[in-house]
XYZ file of C-alpha atoms in Angstrom:
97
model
C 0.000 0.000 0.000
C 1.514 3.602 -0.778
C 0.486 5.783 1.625
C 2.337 8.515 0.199
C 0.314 8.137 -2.508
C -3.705 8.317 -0.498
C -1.893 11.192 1.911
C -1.106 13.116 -1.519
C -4.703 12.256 -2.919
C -5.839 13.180 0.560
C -5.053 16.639 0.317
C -6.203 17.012 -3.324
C -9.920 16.158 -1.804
C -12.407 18.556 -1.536
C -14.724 17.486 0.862
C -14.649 18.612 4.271
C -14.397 16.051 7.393
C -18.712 16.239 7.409
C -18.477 14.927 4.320
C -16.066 12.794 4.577
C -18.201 11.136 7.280
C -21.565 11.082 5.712
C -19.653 9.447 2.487
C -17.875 7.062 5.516
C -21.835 6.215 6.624
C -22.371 5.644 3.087
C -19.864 3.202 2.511
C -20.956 1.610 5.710
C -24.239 0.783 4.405
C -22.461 -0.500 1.150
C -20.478 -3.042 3.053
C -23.428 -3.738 5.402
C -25.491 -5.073 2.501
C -22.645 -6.690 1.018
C -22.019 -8.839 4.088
C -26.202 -9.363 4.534
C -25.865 -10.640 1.405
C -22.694 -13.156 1.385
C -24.621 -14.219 4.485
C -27.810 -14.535 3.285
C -29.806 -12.507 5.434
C -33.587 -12.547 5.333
C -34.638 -10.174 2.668
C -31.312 -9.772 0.630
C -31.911 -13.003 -0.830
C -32.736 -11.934 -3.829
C -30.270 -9.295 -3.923
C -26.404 -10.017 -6.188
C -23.058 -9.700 -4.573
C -21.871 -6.154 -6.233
C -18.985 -6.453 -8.369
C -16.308 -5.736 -5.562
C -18.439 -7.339 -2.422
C -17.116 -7.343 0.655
C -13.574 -6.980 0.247
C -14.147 -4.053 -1.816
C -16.371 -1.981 0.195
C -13.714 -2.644 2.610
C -11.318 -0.983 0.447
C -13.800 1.618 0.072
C -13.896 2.575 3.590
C -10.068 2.305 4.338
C -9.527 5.428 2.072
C -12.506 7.494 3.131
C -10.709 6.990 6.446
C -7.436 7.569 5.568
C -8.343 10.341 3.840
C -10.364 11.685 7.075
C -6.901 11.194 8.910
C -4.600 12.886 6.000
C -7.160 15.825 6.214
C -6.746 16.315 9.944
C -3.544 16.617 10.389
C -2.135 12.950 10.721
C 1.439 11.967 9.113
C 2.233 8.284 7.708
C 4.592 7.900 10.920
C 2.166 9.122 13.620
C -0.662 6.525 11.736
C 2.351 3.624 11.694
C 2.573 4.073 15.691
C -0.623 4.504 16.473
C -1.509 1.702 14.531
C 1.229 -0.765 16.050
C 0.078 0.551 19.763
C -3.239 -0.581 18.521
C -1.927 -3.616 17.696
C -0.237 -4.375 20.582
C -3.939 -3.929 22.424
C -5.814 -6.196 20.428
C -3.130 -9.045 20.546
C -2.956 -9.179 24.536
C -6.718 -9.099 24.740
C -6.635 -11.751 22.299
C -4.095 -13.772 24.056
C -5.924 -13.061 27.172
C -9.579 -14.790 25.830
């Protein structure tokens, strides 16, 4: 993954953070029907996996989020640390279970 690259794109965006949420609810829903779906949830059954699915919409929601991030001020190091601390937190709760 470049993150150069999606910091770069980032700050070409012109949505503000608002919208950058509402199209983060968006894509929400997106992957929320995609998962109904693949699991074949009462009343999606007649619905298709879209082209992408799940791993897509995924996708989808990692950059509005990383863009969100970019926008407000967060660097590719800060994100690498904070990610790895989060890391950390989730594997001793997970060795803990």
């Amino acid at each position: 993954m470049n993150l150069g690259r999606i910091e770069r794109l980032s700050f070409l965006e012109q949505k503000r953070s608002m919208d950058l949420l509402a199209k983060l609810m968006e894509e929400c829903g997106e992957l929320a029907s995609e998962v109904a779906i693949d699991d074949g949830v009462v009343g999606y059954a007649y619905k298709n996996p879209g082209e992408d699915g799940i791993r897509g919409e995924c996708v989808d929601i990692l950059l509005v989020v990383l863009c969100l991030y970019f926008k407000n001020g967060g660097s590719i190091g800060e994100l690498e640390e904070r990610v790895m601390s989060k890391c950390d937190k989730w594997e001793k709760v997970s060795i803990n279970e």
